[in-house]
Tab-separated table of C-alpha atoms in Angstrom:
chain	number	residue	atom	x	y	z
K	1	UNK	CA	108.996	128.017	84.891
K	2	UNK	CA	108.816	131.552	83.887
K	3	UNK	CA	105.786	133.810	84.727
K	4	UNK	CA	104.767	134.305	81.276
K	5	UNK	CA	103.894	130.545	80.770
K	6	UNK	CA	101.846	130.034	83.634
K	7	UNK	CA	98.075	129.362	83.050
K	8	UNK	CA	95.556	128.851	85.753
K	9	UNK	CA	95.475	125.356	85.090
K	10	UNK	CA	99.267	125.041	85.955
K	11	UNK	CA	98.667	126.518	89.111
K	12	UNK	CA	95.500	124.453	89.746
K	13	UNK	CA	97.310	121.228	88.990
K	14	UNK	CA	100.137	122.680	91.351
K	15	UNK	CA	97.803	123.623	94.189
K	16	UNK	CA	96.090	119.929	93.933
K	17	UNK	CA	99.245	117.838	93.842
K	18	UNK	CA	99.248	115.165	96.742
K	19	UNK	CA	100.080	117.266	100.146
K	20	UNK	CA	103.361	115.445	101.198
K	21	UNK	CA	104.410	115.547	97.266
K	22	UNK	CA	103.594	119.405	96.995
K	23	UNK	CA	105.901	119.854	100.157
K	24	UNK	CA	108.559	117.954	98.818
K	25	UNK	CA	108.545	119.936	95.668
K	26	UNK	CA	107.949	122.992	97.370
K	27	UNK	CA	111.206	122.486	99.707
K	28	UNK	CA	113.345	121.202	96.728
K	29	UNK	CA	112.369	124.763	94.796
K	30	UNK	CA	112.807	126.598	97.967
K	31	UNK	CA	116.656	124.999	98.411
K	32	UNK	CA	117.371	126.288	94.850
K	33	UNK	CA	116.721	129.966	95.755
K	34	UNK	CA	117.168	130.282	99.215
K	35	UNK	CA	119.189	129.026	102.410
K	36	UNK	CA	116.623	127.081	104.137
K	37	UNK	CA	118.402	127.911	107.283
K	38	UNK	CA	117.566	131.334	107.010
K	39	UNK	CA	114.157	133.166	107.882
K	40	UNK	CA	113.544	136.854	107.645
K	41	UNK	CA	112.142	138.605	110.832
K	42	UNK	CA	110.114	141.693	110.283
K	43	UNK	CA	108.276	143.835	112.744
K	44	UNK	CA	104.923	145.350	111.577
K	45	UNK	CA	103.821	148.505	113.654
K	46	UNK	CA	100.307	150.293	113.266
K	47	UNK	CA	101.345	153.756	113.007
K	48	UNK	CA	97.764	154.780	112.859
K	49	UNK	CA	94.923	152.410	113.896
K	50	UNK	CA	91.340	152.605	113.281
K	51	UNK	CA	88.888	155.045	111.875
K	52	UNK	CA	89.209	153.429	108.455
K	53	UNK	CA	86.345	154.338	105.913
K	54	UNK	CA	86.762	150.999	104.022
K	55	UNK	CA	84.074	147.969	104.718
K	56	UNK	CA	86.868	145.000	104.160
K	57	UNK	CA	84.827	142.231	105.953
K	58	UNK	CA	87.847	140.861	107.826
K	59	UNK	CA	89.209	144.218	109.129
K	60	UNK	CA	88.519	145.176	112.722
K	61	UNK	CA	89.969	148.570	111.818
K	62	UNK	CA	86.848	149.434	109.767
K	63	UNK	CA	85.173	152.480	111.340
K	64	UNK	CA	81.404	151.046	110.508
K	65	UNK	CA	82.250	147.985	112.615
K	66	UNK	CA	81.842	147.684	116.476
K	67	UNK	CA	85.163	146.281	117.521
K	68	UNK	CA	87.617	146.567	120.425
K	69	UNK	CA	90.026	148.541	118.631
K	70	UNK	CA	90.595	152.200	119.898
K	71	UNK	CA	91.042	154.474	116.762
K	72	UNK	CA	94.189	156.314	117.562
K	73	UNK	CA	95.966	159.295	115.462
K	74	UNK	CA	99.013	158.827	113.303
K	75	UNK	CA	101.893	158.125	115.860
K	76	UNK	CA	104.789	160.646	116.462
K	77	UNK	CA	108.211	160.215	114.306
K	78	UNK	CA	110.277	159.879	117.713
K	79	UNK	CA	107.874	156.926	119.174
K	80	UNK	CA	108.156	155.247	115.669
K	81	UNK	CA	111.653	155.616	115.315
K	82	UNK	CA	112.091	154.137	119.242
K	83	UNK	CA	109.965	151.470	118.109
K	84	UNK	CA	112.088	150.523	114.980
K	85	UNK	CA	115.213	150.388	117.188
K	86	UNK	CA	113.608	148.174	119.617
K	87	UNK	CA	112.467	145.697	116.576
K	88	UNK	CA	116.274	145.702	115.401
K	89	UNK	CA	117.647	145.275	118.767
K	90	UNK	CA	115.435	142.118	119.052
K	91	UNK	CA	116.612	140.578	115.769
K	92	UNK	CA	114.418	142.198	112.995
K	93	UNK	CA	115.757	142.679	109.722
K	94	UNK	CA	112.661	144.671	108.237
K	95	UNK	CA	110.089	146.946	109.580
K	96	UNK	CA	106.797	147.886	108.360
K	97	UNK	CA	104.474	150.729	109.201
K	98	UNK	CA	100.636	150.318	108.607
K	99	UNK	CA	97.900	153.019	108.603
K	100	UNK	CA	94.401	152.074	108.817
K	101	UNK	CA	94.153	154.728	105.472
K	102	UNK	CA	91.640	154.175	102.251
K	103	UNK	CA	94.741	155.956	100.221
K	104	UNK	CA	97.336	158.388	100.800
K	105	UNK	CA	96.637	162.079	100.711
K	106	UNK	CA	98.954	164.739	99.927
K	107	UNK	CA	99.030	166.513	103.487
K	108	UNK	CA	100.989	167.002	106.804
K	109	UNK	CA	100.242	163.240	107.974
K	110	UNK	CA	102.205	162.010	104.710
K	111	UNK	CA	104.939	164.519	105.007
K	112	UNK	CA	105.298	162.740	108.585
K	113	UNK	CA	105.373	159.164	107.086
K	114	UNK	CA	108.145	160.278	104.853
K	115	UNK	CA	110.219	161.408	107.731
K	116	UNK	CA	109.419	158.285	109.500
K	117	UNK	CA	110.849	156.150	106.559
K	118	UNK	CA	113.734	158.378	106.461
K	119	UNK	CA	114.691	158.010	109.959
K	120	UNK	CA	113.862	153.941	109.691
K	121	UNK	CA	116.275	153.469	106.616
K	122	UNK	CA	119.049	155.592	108.764
K	123	UNK	CA	118.529	152.617	111.553
K	124	UNK	CA	119.340	150.249	109.053
K	125	UNK	CA	116.364	148.406	108.784
K	126	UNK	CA	114.504	147.500	105.321
K	127	UNK	CA	111.342	149.742	105.738
K	128	UNK	CA	108.131	148.977	104.491
K	129	UNK	CA	104.918	150.602	104.431
K	130	UNK	CA	101.322	149.757	103.845
K	131	UNK	CA	98.940	152.731	103.665
K	132	UNK	CA	96.201	151.876	101.260
K	133	UNK	CA	95.827	153.362	97.688
K	134	UNK	CA	98.746	155.225	96.430
K	135	UNK	CA	99.173	157.410	93.335
K	136	UNK	CA	102.413	157.345	90.770
K	137	UNK	CA	103.989	160.463	92.392
K	138	UNK	CA	103.393	159.282	96.015
K	139	UNK	CA	105.048	156.038	95.179
K	140	UNK	CA	107.888	158.276	93.820
K	141	UNK	CA	108.057	160.221	96.707
K	142	UNK	CA	108.346	157.445	99.334
K	143	UNK	CA	110.977	155.866	97.093
K	144	UNK	CA	112.905	159.089	97.231
K	145	UNK	CA	112.495	158.915	101.090
K	146	UNK	CA	114.257	155.767	101.131
K	147	UNK	CA	111.347	153.277	101.247
K	148	UNK	CA	112.214	149.520	100.319
K	149	UNK	CA	109.210	147.480	100.146
K	150	UNK	CA	105.373	148.488	100.116
K	151	UNK	CA	102.499	146.036	101.194
K	152	UNK	CA	99.354	145.816	99.143
K	153	UNK	CA	97.663	142.453	99.454
K	154	UNK	CA	95.309	141.507	96.623
K	155	UNK	CA	93.400	139.671	99.619
K	156	UNK	CA	91.608	136.953	97.574
K	157	UNK	CA	90.607	135.826	93.688
K	158	UNK	CA	89.081	139.143	91.685
K	159	UNK	CA	85.873	136.816	91.449
K	160	UNK	CA	85.502	136.517	95.134
K	161	UNK	CA	86.671	139.979	95.916
K	162	UNK	CA	83.546	141.964	95.675
K	163	UNK	CA	82.127	139.378	98.573
K	164	UNK	CA	84.666	140.855	101.087
K	165	UNK	CA	84.959	144.337	99.829
K	166	UNK	CA	82.830	147.133	97.997
K	167	UNK	CA	84.528	150.036	98.626
K	168	UNK	CA	87.491	149.983	95.995
K	169	UNK	CA	87.842	147.515	93.103
K	170	UNK	CA	90.294	144.626	92.136
K	171	UNK	CA	91.584	147.329	89.806
K	172	UNK	CA	92.549	149.475	92.519
K	173	UNK	CA	94.551	147.147	93.733
K	174	UNK	CA	96.405	146.016	90.823
K	175	UNK	CA	96.974	149.821	89.872
K	176	UNK	CA	98.755	150.614	93.075
K	177	UNK	CA	101.080	147.787	92.842
K	178	UNK	CA	101.528	148.997	89.168
K	179	UNK	CA	102.507	152.561	90.931
K	180	UNK	CA	104.779	150.853	93.240
K	181	UNK	CA	107.057	148.867	91.011
K	182	UNK	CA	107.088	151.715	88.503
K	183	UNK	CA	108.969	153.690	91.202
K	184	UNK	CA	111.354	150.676	91.725
K	185	UNK	CA	110.049	149.865	95.536
K	186	UNK	CA	109.830	145.907	96.152
K	187	UNK	CA	106.453	145.102	95.933
K	188	UNK	CA	104.613	142.955	98.658
K	189	UNK	CA	101.425	141.511	98.057
K	190	UNK	CA	99.204	138.203	99.067
K	191	UNK	CA	96.176	137.352	100.606
K	192	UNK	CA	94.049	135.905	103.477
K	193	UNK	CA	92.440	132.447	103.393
K	194	UNK	CA	89.417	131.222	105.709
K	195	UNK	CA	86.923	133.940	104.455
K	196	UNK	CA	84.300	131.697	102.948
K	197	UNK	CA	86.449	131.495	99.421
K	198	UNK	CA	86.729	128.420	97.570
K	199	UNK	CA	89.891	126.422	96.176
K	200	UNK	CA	89.472	128.223	92.967
K	201	UNK	CA	89.613	131.482	94.646
K	202	UNK	CA	92.829	130.753	96.222
K	203	UNK	CA	94.222	129.299	92.833
K	204	UNK	CA	92.915	132.626	90.942
K	205	UNK	CA	94.655	135.151	93.607
K	206	UNK	CA	98.170	132.759	92.969
K	207	UNK	CA	97.790	132.840	89.471
K	208	UNK	CA	97.090	137.032	89.560
K	209	UNK	CA	100.341	137.499	91.627
K	210	UNK	CA	102.400	135.034	89.527
K	211	UNK	CA	101.618	136.239	86.445
K	212	UNK	CA	101.677	140.156	87.101
K	213	UNK	CA	104.521	141.826	84.610
K	214	UNK	CA	107.021	141.420	87.983
K	215	UNK	CA	105.987	139.143	90.314
K	216	UNK	CA	105.956	140.425	94.001
K	217	UNK	CA	109.243	139.885	95.839
K	218	UNK	CA	107.263	138.903	99.054
K	219	UNK	CA	104.183	137.112	99.232
K	220	UNK	CA	102.258	137.195	102.698
K	221	UNK	CA	100.013	134.179	103.340
K	222	UNK	CA	97.520	135.085	106.186
K	223	UNK	CA	94.832	133.091	107.511
K	224	UNK	CA	91.982	134.816	108.701
K	225	UNK	CA	91.955	135.739	112.464
K	226	UNK	CA	87.870	136.018	112.906
K	227	UNK	CA	87.350	139.199	114.995
K	228	UNK	CA	84.134	139.581	117.029
K	229	UNK	CA	82.153	142.591	115.601
K	230	UNK	CA	83.662	142.154	111.857
K	231	UNK	CA	80.883	140.498	109.067
K	232	UNK	CA	83.674	137.613	109.178
K	233	UNK	CA	83.276	136.921	112.663
K	234	UNK	CA	81.940	133.070	113.002
K	235	UNK	CA	84.309	132.030	110.127
K	236	UNK	CA	85.952	128.794	111.506
K	237	UNK	CA	89.563	129.025	111.660
K	238	UNK	CA	91.473	127.436	108.309
K	239	UNK	CA	93.579	124.134	109.051
K	240	UNK	CA	97.409	124.387	109.064
K	241	UNK	CA	97.211	122.274	106.018
K	242	UNK	CA	95.576	124.643	104.145
K	243	UNK	CA	98.062	127.119	104.990
K	244	UNK	CA	100.719	124.609	103.877
K	245	UNK	CA	99.128	124.175	100.778
K	246	UNK	CA	99.070	127.940	99.778
K	247	UNK	CA	102.504	128.292	100.661
K	248	UNK	CA	103.970	125.463	99.088
K	249	UNK	CA	102.180	126.685	96.057
K	250	UNK	CA	103.213	130.165	96.075
K	251	UNK	CA	106.888	128.990	96.648
K	252	UNK	CA	106.739	126.963	93.778
K	253	UNK	CA	105.018	129.661	91.418
K	254	UNK	CA	107.155	132.470	92.937
K	255	UNK	CA	110.494	130.740	93.546
K	256	UNK	CA	112.598	134.311	94.124
K	257	UNK	CA	109.704	135.564	96.700
K	258	UNK	CA	110.189	135.609	100.164
K	259	UNK	CA	106.883	133.578	101.005
K	260	UNK	CA	105.572	134.941	104.673
K	261	UNK	CA	103.911	133.128	107.248
K	262	UNK	CA	101.695	135.901	108.599
K	263	UNK	CA	98.596	136.129	110.272
K	264	UNK	CA	97.323	133.270	112.188
K	265	UNK	CA	100.443	131.959	113.279
K	266	UNK	CA	99.665	132.773	116.921
K	267	UNK	CA	97.485	129.624	117.051
K	268	UNK	CA	99.906	127.032	115.374
K	269	UNK	CA	102.437	124.714	116.964
K	270	UNK	CA	105.856	124.795	116.929
K	271	UNK	CA	105.479	121.546	114.831
K	272	UNK	CA	102.948	122.981	112.191
K	273	UNK	CA	105.070	126.262	111.812
K	274	UNK	CA	108.268	123.920	110.999
K	275	UNK	CA	106.060	122.691	108.051
K	276	UNK	CA	105.377	125.696	106.880
K	277	UNK	CA	109.317	126.527	106.619
K	278	UNK	CA	109.824	123.190	105.111
K	279	UNK	CA	106.951	123.843	102.469
K	280	UNK	CA	108.704	127.333	101.449
K	281	UNK	CA	107.935	129.815	104.059
K	282	UNK	CA	110.809	132.038	104.808
K	283	UNK	CA	109.668	135.226	106.631
K	284	UNK	CA	107.566	135.698	109.572
K	285	UNK	CA	106.439	138.758	111.614
K	286	UNK	CA	107.821	139.277	115.142
K	287	UNK	CA	106.197	141.138	118.135
K	288	UNK	CA	103.077	140.807	120.181
K	289	UNK	CA	100.862	141.873	117.515
K	290	UNK	CA	100.177	142.197	113.810
K	291	UNK	CA	98.314	145.706	113.490
K	292	UNK	CA	95.618	144.798	116.047
K	293	UNK	CA	95.674	140.922	116.106
K	294	UNK	CA	97.742	139.034	118.869
K	295	UNK	CA	101.185	137.276	117.523
K	296	UNK	CA	103.663	134.877	118.917
K	297	UNK	CA	106.112	136.834	121.631
K	298	UNK	CA	109.589	137.210	120.800
K	299	UNK	CA	111.032	134.444	123.444
K	300	UNK	CA	108.473	131.941	121.683
K	301	UNK	CA	110.117	132.751	118.447
K	302	UNK	CA	113.504	132.565	119.772
K	303	UNK	CA	112.885	128.997	120.974
K	304	UNK	CA	111.582	128.133	117.714
K	305	UNK	CA	114.333	129.537	115.672
K	306	UNK	CA	116.842	127.505	118.363
K	307	UNK	CA	114.981	124.456	117.807
K	308	UNK	CA	115.069	124.441	114.209
K	309	UNK	CA	118.822	125.987	113.662
K	310	UNK	CA	117.081	129.241	111.940
K	311	UNK	CA	119.084	132.262	111.612
K	312	UNK	CA	117.508	135.810	111.074
K	313	UNK	CA	118.283	136.711	107.105
K	314	UNK	CA	120.248	140.144	107.046
K	315	UNK	CA	118.764	143.280	105.770
K	316	UNK	CA	119.153	144.492	102.192
K	317	UNK	CA	120.507	141.239	101.230
K	318	UNK	CA	119.181	141.343	97.689
K	319	UNK	CA	121.045	144.635	97.312
K	320	UNK	CA	124.090	143.160	98.678
K	321	UNK	CA	124.199	140.261	96.262
K	322	UNK	CA	123.574	142.425	93.230
K	323	UNK	CA	126.501	144.603	94.011
K	324	UNK	CA	128.808	141.509	94.407
C-alpha cells in the first residue's frame, strides 16, 4: 500500500480488524521490512524542564498547572554529553534531548543546544531533539550541527486537538514537521492515547501521519500517564489491547517506520510488552524517566531482551544500508 492510496476508510478498516488477526497481519508486515529480533533502544533526557507557556492538558511541564515538576534551566553541555555517554554504555543507540519550550528562539540557549547536538554526534549516537516549534532556518542549523532526527508529535486527531491544546494549532505542528523534513532531518511523530479521544480520533491521527508527503520514519505510540495537577489527572489508563491496536495499525500503514512503544510502558508486564513487539513495535525508551514520568529500569529491560532474544538495533542503520 503506497501512502498516496491511503484513505481514512482504509485506516478505519485496518484499525477495526479483529485483534488477533490484526496482530498477525502487522507481524507479517513487520517481518517484511524489519528484523523481528531487533529493537532500537533510545534514551530521552530532559535538558530543560518545566516552565512551558503552552497549555497541553496532559503535560506536567506546563507552567500554568500545579504539578510536582521542578522547573530547571537549560543544562550545561558537559552534563548532557556525560549522560549521552552513559546512555551509549548501557546499550542505547539513539539519544533524544527534550526542552520544555513553546518554540526555538535564536539565542544563546539554541546555540548551546547546537553544541550539544555536535557533541552527541561525536559520541556515535543518533541524535534527536524535541524542542517545540521550529522555523525553516532553525531546522537547517540543527541539520548542519549533525541532528539525525526531530520529534514533534501530532498528539491526536485534528478534530480532537482543540480539546487538548489551545496555545498552538494543528497546522503549527504540521508546519514544523514540514520544516524538519525539508532540511533532510528524519521526522519522529506520533501521539498519545487515553486523553478522552474516540477510536475515530485515533484513526484520524494515524491517517494524517500515513498520508504526509513523506510519512515519519519513527512513530511513537504513547499511553497517557495521568499526572496529578494536570487537567487530565483523572483519566483512566488505557488497556494494553488499545496500545496493541494502535501499534499494529501504525505498523501496517507505515511499514518502514520504527514504531516506538513509548510512555506507559512502566505499567506493562513483560508479556504485554512482548505482544507489542509481536504487533510491530521495534523501539523503546530506556532509562528511569521519560522527561518527567517514570520508565522501566535498565535491568528490567535487559532481562526482557534476554527472555525474548532481542538485540539492540545498531545506530545509523538506515545510512549504513543506503551506502552498501
